[in-house]
Short mmCIF file of C-alpha atoms and ligand atoms in Angstrom, two decimals:
data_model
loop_
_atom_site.label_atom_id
_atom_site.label_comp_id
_atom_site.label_asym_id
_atom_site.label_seq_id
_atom_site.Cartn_x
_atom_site.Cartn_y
_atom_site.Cartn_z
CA UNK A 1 13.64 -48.79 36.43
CA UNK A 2 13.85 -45.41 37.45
CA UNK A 3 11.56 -43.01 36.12
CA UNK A 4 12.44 -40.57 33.12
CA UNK A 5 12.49 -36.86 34.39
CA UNK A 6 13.40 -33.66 32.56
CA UNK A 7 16.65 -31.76 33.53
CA UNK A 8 17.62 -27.81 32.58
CA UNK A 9 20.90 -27.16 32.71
CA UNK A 10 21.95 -23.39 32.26
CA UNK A 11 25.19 -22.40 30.48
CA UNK A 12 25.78 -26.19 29.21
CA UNK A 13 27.27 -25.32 25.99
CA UNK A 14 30.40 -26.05 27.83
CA UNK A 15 32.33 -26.29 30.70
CA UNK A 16 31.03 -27.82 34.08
CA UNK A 17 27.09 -27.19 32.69
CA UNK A 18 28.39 -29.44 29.65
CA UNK A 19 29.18 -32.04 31.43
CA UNK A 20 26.74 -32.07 34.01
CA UNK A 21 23.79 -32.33 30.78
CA UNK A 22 26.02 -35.62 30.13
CA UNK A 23 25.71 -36.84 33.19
CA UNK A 24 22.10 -36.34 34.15
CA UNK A 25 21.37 -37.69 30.22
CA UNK A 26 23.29 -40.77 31.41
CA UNK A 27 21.77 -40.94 34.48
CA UNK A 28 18.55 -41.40 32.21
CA UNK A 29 17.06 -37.88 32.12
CA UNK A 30 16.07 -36.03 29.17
CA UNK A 31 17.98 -32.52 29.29
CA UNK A 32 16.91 -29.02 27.95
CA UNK A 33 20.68 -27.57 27.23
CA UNK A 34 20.39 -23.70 27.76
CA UNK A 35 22.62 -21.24 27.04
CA UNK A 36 23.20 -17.78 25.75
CA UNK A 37 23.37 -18.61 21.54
CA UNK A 38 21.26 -22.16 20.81
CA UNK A 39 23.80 -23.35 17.81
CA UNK A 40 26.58 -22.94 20.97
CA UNK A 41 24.63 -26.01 22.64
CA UNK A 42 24.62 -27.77 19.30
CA UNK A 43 28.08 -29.99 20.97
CA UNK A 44 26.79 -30.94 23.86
CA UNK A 45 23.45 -32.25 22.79
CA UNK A 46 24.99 -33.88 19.86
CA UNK A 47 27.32 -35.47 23.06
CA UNK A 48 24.07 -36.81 24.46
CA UNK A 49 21.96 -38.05 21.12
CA UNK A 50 25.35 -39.97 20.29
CA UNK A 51 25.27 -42.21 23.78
CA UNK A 52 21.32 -42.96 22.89
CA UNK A 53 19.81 -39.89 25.33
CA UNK A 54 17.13 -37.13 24.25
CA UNK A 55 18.78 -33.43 24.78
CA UNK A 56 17.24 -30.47 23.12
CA UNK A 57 19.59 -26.65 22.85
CA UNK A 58 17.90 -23.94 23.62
CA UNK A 59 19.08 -20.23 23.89
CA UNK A 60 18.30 -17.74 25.93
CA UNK A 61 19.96 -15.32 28.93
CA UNK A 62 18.55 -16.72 32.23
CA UNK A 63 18.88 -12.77 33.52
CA UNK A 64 15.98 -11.73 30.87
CA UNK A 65 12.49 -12.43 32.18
CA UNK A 66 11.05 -13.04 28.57
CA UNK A 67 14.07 -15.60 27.48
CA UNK A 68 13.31 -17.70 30.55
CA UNK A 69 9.62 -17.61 30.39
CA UNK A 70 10.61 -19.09 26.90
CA UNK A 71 12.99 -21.32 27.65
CA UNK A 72 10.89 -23.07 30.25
CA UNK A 73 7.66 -23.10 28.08
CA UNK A 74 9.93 -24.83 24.76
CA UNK A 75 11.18 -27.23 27.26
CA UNK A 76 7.47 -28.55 28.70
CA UNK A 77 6.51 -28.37 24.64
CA UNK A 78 9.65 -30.49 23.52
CA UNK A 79 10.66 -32.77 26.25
CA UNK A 80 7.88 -32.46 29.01
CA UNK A 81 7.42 -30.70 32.17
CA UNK A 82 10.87 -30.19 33.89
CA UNK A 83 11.43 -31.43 37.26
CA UNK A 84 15.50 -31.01 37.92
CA UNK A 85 16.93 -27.25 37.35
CA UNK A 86 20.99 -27.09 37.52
CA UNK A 87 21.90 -23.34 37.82
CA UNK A 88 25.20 -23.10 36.14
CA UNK A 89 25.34 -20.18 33.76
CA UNK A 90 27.99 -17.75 34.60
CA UNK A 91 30.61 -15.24 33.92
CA UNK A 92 33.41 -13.58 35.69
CA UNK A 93 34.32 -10.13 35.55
CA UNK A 94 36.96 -9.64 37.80
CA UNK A 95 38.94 -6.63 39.16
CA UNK A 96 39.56 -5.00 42.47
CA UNK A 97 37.18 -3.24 44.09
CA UNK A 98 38.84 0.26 43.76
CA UNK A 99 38.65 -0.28 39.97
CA UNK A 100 35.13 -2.53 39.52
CA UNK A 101 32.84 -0.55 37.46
CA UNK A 102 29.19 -0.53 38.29
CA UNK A 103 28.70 -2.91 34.98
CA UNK A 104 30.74 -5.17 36.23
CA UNK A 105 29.38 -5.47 39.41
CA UNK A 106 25.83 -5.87 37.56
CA UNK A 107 26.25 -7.89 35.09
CA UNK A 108 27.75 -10.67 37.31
CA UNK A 109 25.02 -10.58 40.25
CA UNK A 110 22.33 -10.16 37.30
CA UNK A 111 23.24 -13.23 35.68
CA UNK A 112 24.36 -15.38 38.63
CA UNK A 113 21.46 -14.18 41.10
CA UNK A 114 19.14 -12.97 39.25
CA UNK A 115 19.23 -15.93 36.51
CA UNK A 116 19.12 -18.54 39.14
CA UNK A 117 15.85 -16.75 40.85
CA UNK A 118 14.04 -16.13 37.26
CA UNK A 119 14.74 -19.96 36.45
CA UNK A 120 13.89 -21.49 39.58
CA UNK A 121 10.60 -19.45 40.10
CA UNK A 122 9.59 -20.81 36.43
CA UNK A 123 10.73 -24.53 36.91
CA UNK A 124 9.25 -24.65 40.86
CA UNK A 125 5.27 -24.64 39.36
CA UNK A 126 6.11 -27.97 37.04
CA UNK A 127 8.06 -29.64 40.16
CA UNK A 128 5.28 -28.62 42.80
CA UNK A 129 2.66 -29.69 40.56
CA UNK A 130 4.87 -33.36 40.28
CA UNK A 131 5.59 -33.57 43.94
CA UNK A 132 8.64 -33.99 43.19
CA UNK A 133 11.99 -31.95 42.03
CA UNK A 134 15.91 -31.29 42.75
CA UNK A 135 17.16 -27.40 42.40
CA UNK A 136 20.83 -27.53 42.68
CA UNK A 137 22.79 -24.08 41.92
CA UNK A 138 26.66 -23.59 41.48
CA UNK A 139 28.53 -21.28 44.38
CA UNK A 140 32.05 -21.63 44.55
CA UNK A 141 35.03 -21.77 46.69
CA UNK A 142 34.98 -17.78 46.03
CA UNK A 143 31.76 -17.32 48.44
CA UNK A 144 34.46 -17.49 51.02
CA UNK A 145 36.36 -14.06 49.98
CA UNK A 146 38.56 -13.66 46.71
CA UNK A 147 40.93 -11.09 45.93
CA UNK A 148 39.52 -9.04 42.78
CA UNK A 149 36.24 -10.67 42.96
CA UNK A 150 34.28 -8.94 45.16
CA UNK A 151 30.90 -9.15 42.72
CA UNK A 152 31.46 -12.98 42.07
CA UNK A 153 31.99 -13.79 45.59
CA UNK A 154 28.54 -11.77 46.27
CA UNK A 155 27.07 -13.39 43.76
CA UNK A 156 27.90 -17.14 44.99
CA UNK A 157 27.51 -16.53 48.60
CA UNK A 158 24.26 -14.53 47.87
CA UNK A 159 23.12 -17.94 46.14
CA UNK A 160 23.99 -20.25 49.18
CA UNK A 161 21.23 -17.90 51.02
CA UNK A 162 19.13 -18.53 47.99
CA UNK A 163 19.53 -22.44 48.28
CA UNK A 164 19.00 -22.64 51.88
CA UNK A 165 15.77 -20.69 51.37
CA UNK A 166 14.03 -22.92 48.84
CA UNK A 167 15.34 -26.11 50.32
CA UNK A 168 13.18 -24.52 53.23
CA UNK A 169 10.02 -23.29 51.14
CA UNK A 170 10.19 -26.19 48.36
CA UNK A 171 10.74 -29.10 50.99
CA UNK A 172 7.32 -29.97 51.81
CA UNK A 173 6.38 -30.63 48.42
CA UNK A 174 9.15 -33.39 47.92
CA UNK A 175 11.48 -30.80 46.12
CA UNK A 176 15.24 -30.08 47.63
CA UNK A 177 17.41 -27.39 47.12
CA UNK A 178 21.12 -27.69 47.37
CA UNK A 179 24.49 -25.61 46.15
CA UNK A 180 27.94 -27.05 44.79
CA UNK A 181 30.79 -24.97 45.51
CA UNK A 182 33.10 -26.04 43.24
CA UNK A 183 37.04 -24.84 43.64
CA UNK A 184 39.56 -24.82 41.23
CA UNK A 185 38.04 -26.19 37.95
CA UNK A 186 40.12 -26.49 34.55
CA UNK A 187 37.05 -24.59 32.12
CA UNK A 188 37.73 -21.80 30.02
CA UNK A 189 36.43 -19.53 32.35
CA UNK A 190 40.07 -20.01 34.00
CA UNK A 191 41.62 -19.84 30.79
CA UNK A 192 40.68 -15.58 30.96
CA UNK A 193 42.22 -15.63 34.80
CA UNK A 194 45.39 -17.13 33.30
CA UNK A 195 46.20 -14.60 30.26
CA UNK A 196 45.23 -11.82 32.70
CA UNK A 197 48.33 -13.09 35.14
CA UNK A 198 50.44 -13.66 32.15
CA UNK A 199 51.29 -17.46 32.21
CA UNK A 200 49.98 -19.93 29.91
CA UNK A 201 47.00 -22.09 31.05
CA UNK A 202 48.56 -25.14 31.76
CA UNK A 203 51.63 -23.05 34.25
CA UNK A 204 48.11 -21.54 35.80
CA UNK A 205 47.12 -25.44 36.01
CA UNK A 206 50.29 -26.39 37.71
CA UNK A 207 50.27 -23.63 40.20
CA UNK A 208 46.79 -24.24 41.42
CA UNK A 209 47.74 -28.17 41.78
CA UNK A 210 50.13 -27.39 43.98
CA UNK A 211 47.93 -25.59 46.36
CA UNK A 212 45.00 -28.43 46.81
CA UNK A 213 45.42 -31.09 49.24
CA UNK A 214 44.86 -33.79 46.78
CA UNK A 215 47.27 -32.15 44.28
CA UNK A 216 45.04 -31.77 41.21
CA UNK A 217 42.65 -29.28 39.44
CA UNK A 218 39.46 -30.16 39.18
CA UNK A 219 37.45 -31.21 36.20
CA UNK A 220 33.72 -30.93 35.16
CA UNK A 221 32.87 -34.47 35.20
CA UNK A 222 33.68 -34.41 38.92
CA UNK A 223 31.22 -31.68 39.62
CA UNK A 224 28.87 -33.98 37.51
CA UNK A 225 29.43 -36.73 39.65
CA UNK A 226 28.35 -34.75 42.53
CA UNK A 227 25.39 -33.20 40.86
CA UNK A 228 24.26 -36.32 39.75
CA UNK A 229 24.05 -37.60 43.27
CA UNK A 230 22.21 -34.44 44.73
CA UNK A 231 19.56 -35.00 41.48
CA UNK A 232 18.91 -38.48 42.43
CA UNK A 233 16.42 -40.35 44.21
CA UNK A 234 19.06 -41.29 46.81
CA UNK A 235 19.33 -37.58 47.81
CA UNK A 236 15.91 -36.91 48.88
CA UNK A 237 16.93 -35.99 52.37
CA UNK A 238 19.63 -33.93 51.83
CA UNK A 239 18.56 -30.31 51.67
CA UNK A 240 19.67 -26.82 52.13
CA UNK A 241 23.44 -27.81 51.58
CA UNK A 242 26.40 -26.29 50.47
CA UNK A 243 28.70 -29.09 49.35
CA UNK A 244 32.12 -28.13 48.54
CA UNK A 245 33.94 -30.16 45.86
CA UNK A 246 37.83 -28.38 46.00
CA UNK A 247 40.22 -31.29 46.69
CA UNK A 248 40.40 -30.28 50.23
CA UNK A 249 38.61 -28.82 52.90
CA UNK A 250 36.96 -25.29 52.78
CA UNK A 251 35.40 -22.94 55.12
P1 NAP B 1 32.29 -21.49 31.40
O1 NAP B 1 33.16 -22.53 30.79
O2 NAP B 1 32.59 -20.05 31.19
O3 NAP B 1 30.78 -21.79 30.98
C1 NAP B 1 29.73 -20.96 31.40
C2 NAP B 1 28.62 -21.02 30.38
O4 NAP B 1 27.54 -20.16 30.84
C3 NAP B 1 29.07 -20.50 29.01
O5 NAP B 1 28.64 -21.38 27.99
C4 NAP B 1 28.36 -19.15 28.93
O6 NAP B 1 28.05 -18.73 27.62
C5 NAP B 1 27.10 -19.42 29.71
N1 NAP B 1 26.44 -18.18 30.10
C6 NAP B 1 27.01 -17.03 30.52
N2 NAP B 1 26.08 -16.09 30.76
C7 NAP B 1 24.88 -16.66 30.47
C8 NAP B 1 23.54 -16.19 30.50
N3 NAP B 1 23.25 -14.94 30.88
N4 NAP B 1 22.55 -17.03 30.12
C9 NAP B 1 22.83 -18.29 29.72
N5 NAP B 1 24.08 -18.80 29.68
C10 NAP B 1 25.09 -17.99 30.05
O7 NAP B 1 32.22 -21.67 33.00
P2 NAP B 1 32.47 -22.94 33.94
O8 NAP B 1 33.85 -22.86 34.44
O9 NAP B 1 31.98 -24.18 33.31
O10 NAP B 1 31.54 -22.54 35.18
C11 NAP B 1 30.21 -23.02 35.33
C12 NAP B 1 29.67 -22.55 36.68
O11 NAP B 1 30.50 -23.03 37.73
C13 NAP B 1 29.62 -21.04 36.82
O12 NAP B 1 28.47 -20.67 37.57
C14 NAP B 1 30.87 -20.75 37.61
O13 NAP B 1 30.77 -19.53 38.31
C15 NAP B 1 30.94 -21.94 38.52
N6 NAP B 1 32.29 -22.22 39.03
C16 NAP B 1 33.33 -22.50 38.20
C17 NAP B 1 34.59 -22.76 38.73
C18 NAP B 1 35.80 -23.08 37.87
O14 NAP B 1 36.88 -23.23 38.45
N7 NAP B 1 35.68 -23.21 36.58
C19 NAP B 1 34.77 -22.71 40.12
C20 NAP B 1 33.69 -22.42 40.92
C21 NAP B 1 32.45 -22.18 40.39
P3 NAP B 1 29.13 -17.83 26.78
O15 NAP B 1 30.25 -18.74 26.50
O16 NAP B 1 28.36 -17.41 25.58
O17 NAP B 1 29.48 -16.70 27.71
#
């Protein structure tokens, strides 16, 4: 039987993080689920105690220091020392460049970039120490260039450079690093995208269907599925990668 290993997965109160704490709870981890307000997480862990797994909520903002100095030290406390880090936490904050205030701009590289850094740096010492450990952080399909995202598509590129770079400094002590770039994933971050056009959600749905090669949004469960393989034993020599899950080709 596999052995039982700790997973933190940021932002899993809902959306693709949500499901990706299932997942790694099903796949037989025990899962710290971290996001901004800890009675937001109270859903997902409930999700996991009701299929038989251990999951813990914890709050905090992965772009504050303290928070994730926290976070990390509750989850060694509570479930043990945590060996698998999912970087998933984000936001959007779109507009074009000409009219992207310096907030914006901030507050979506702080918590993207600067959240994924702050939580890897803490998690690395317990997954060094074990000789063992899987870092995998979401880009997206916007790393390539996006029209009004211009922070975001910083942001997720800057944290392909990020993955390559610990896959490459984390690698000899048994740990990989790799990024999913998910495309076009029915979450409510979309739902914000969709109002701001002026359609419903579901003509936003359609219209974005009709653009992917296997003519279908995705869902979170199948960026679980792929995070679940890059977390498992079976992944140990993949490393450094940027897998894109879209329905079609990218790049
Ligand atoms: P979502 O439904 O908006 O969920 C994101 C979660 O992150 C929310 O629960 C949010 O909390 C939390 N969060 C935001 N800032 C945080 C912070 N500073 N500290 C801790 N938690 C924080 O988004 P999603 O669609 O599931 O996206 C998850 C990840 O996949 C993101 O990194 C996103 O950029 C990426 N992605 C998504 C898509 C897509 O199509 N949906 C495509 C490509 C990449 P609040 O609700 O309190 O803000």
């Amino acid at each position: 039987m596999a052995e039982t290993r700790v997973a933190i997965v940021t932002g899993a109160a809902r959306g693709i993080g949500a499901a990706i704490a299932r997942r790694l709870a099903a796949d037989g981890s025990h899962v710290a689920v971290l996001d901004l307000r800890e009675e937001d997480t109270a859903t997902t862990v409930q999700a996991i105690v009701d299929k038989g797994g251990r999951a813990i909520g914890i709050g905090a903002d992965v772009a504050a220091g303290p928070d994730v100095r926290a976070a990390v030290a509750r989850t060694v406390e509570e479930l043990g020392a945590p060996t698998v880090l999912v970087n998933n936490a984000g936001i959007l904050r779109d507009n074009l460049l000409f009219k992207m205030a310096d907030e914006d701009w901030d507050a979506v590289v702080s918590v993207h970039l600067r959240g994924a850094f702050l939580m890897a740096r803490e998690v690395q010492r317990h997954q060094v120490e074990a000789r063992w450990g899987r870092v995998v952080n979401l880009s997206s399909t916007s790393a390539l260039g996006n029209r009004g995202q211009a922070n975001y598509a910083a942001a997720k590129a800057g944290l392909q450079g990020f993955t390559k770079t610990l896959a490459i400094e984390l690698g000899p002590f048994g740990i990989t690093a790799n990024a999913i770039a998910p495309g076009f994933i029915a979450t409510d971050m979309l739902r914000a995208s969709a109002a701001r056009l002026g359609i419903t959600f579901e003509e936003y749905l359609d219209a974005a269907a009709r653009q992917i090669p296997v003519r279908r949004v995705g869902q979170p469960d199948d960026i679980a599925a792929a995070a679940s393989y890059l977390c498992s034993d079976e992944a140990s020599f993949v490393s450094g990668q940027v897998l894109y899950v879209a329905g079609g080709p990218q790049g």
